[in-house]
């Protein structure tokens, strides 16, 4: 395993969402890519974060020819703000939330049931259909 160089740019502090956000450039010659868990620990060390779970890495693309990847990083100030502002699919990737398994058919039935109702009752009907799909 060769060394990995992590560089950051476009750093921005976002106090409204209680986080720091920036673009991450990773130089990894001789390696196909770098696991996000390894990068979490490296970035947490760079920015003096005591819990690597507060570091969210996503949207990584490896440049043509390999050796360099670019992605995005969010470092939340605390776990409450992470749970509040981070989308559910990324919380599932961080293993903070358990993924809810529903069948494809149940999702489609709930969607079509919601399409039949018009007006203000539509949102209520969609909610009921979604709950019914979750119970199956």
PDB file of N, CA and C in Angstrom, residues 102-115 133:
ATOM      1  N   UNK A 102     -38.395  -2.241   1.711  1.00  0.00           N
ATOM      2  CA  UNK A 102     -39.759  -2.413   1.219  1.00  0.00           C
ATOM      3  C   UNK A 102     -39.667  -2.992  -0.175  1.00  0.00           C
ATOM      4  N   UNK A 103     -40.677  -3.775  -0.526  1.00  0.00           N
ATOM      5  CA  UNK A 103     -40.644  -4.399  -1.847  1.00  0.00           C
ATOM      6  C   UNK A 103     -40.937  -3.369  -2.923  1.00  0.00           C
ATOM      7  N   UNK A 104     -40.444  -3.641  -4.108  1.00  0.00           N
ATOM      8  CA  UNK A 104     -40.629  -2.752  -5.251  1.00  0.00           C
ATOM      9  C   UNK A 104     -42.120  -2.612  -5.572  1.00  0.00           C
ATOM     10  N   UNK A 105     -42.826  -3.709  -5.471  1.00  0.00           N
ATOM     11  CA  UNK A 105     -44.263  -3.709  -5.776  1.00  0.00           C
ATOM     12  C   UNK A 105     -45.023  -2.818  -4.803  1.00  0.00           C
ATOM     13  N   UNK A 106     -44.696  -2.889  -3.519  1.00  0.00           N
ATOM     14  CA  UNK A 106     -45.380  -2.079  -2.506  1.00  0.00           C
ATOM     15  C   UNK A 106     -45.143  -0.588  -2.749  1.00  0.00           C
ATOM     16  N   UNK A 107     -43.918  -0.234  -3.148  1.00  0.00           N
ATOM     17  CA  UNK A 107     -43.601   1.170  -3.426  1.00  0.00           C
ATOM     18  C   UNK A 107     -44.425   1.664  -4.612  1.00  0.00           C
ATOM     19  N   UNK A 108     -44.502   0.852  -5.651  1.00  0.00           N
ATOM     20  CA  UNK A 108     -45.251   1.250  -6.854  1.00  0.00           C
ATOM     21  C   UNK A 108     -46.751   1.352  -6.569  1.00  0.00           C
ATOM     22  N   UNK A 109     -47.281   0.431  -5.758  1.00  0.00           N
ATOM     23  CA  UNK A 109     -48.700   0.489  -5.411  1.00  0.00           C
ATOM     24  C   UNK A 109     -49.007   1.753  -4.615  1.00  0.00           C
ATOM     25  N   UNK A 110     -48.135   2.111  -3.698  1.00  0.00           N
ATOM     26  CA  UNK A 110     -48.321   3.324  -2.898  1.00  0.00           C
ATOM     27  C   UNK A 110     -48.288   4.563  -3.791  1.00  0.00           C
ATOM     28  N   UNK A 111     -47.378   4.575  -4.748  1.00  0.00           N
ATOM     29  CA  UNK A 111     -47.255   5.706  -5.685  1.00  0.00           C
ATOM     30  C   UNK A 111     -48.525   5.846  -6.517  1.00  0.00           C
ATOM     31  N   UNK A 112     -49.027   4.749  -7.052  1.00  0.00           N
ATOM     32  CA  UNK A 112     -50.214   4.800  -7.916  1.00  0.00           C
ATOM     33  C   UNK A 112     -51.478   5.127  -7.136  1.00  0.00           C
ATOM     34  N   UNK A 113     -51.547   4.681  -5.888  1.00  0.00           N
ATOM     35  CA  UNK A 113     -52.698   5.012  -5.042  1.00  0.00           C
ATOM     36  C   UNK A 113     -52.745   6.513  -4.783  1.00  0.00           C
ATOM     37  N   UNK A 114     -51.555   7.110  -4.556  1.00  0.00           N
ATOM     38  CA  UNK A 114     -51.465   8.544  -4.332  1.00  0.00           C
ATOM     39  C   UNK A 114     -51.816   9.359  -5.560  1.00  0.00           C
ATOM     40  N   UNK A 115     -51.602   8.805  -6.744  1.00  0.00           N
ATOM     41  CA  UNK A 115     -51.892   9.528  -7.994  1.00  0.00           C
ATOM     42  C   UNK A 115     -53.388   9.656  -8.243  1.00  0.00           C
ATOM     43  N   UNK A 133     -47.537   0.473   2.797  1.00  0.00           N
ATOM     44  CA  UNK A 133     -46.443  -0.217   2.114  1.00  0.00           C
ATOM     45  C   UNK A 133     -45.368  -0.623   3.118  1.00  0.00           C
TER      46      UNK A 133
END
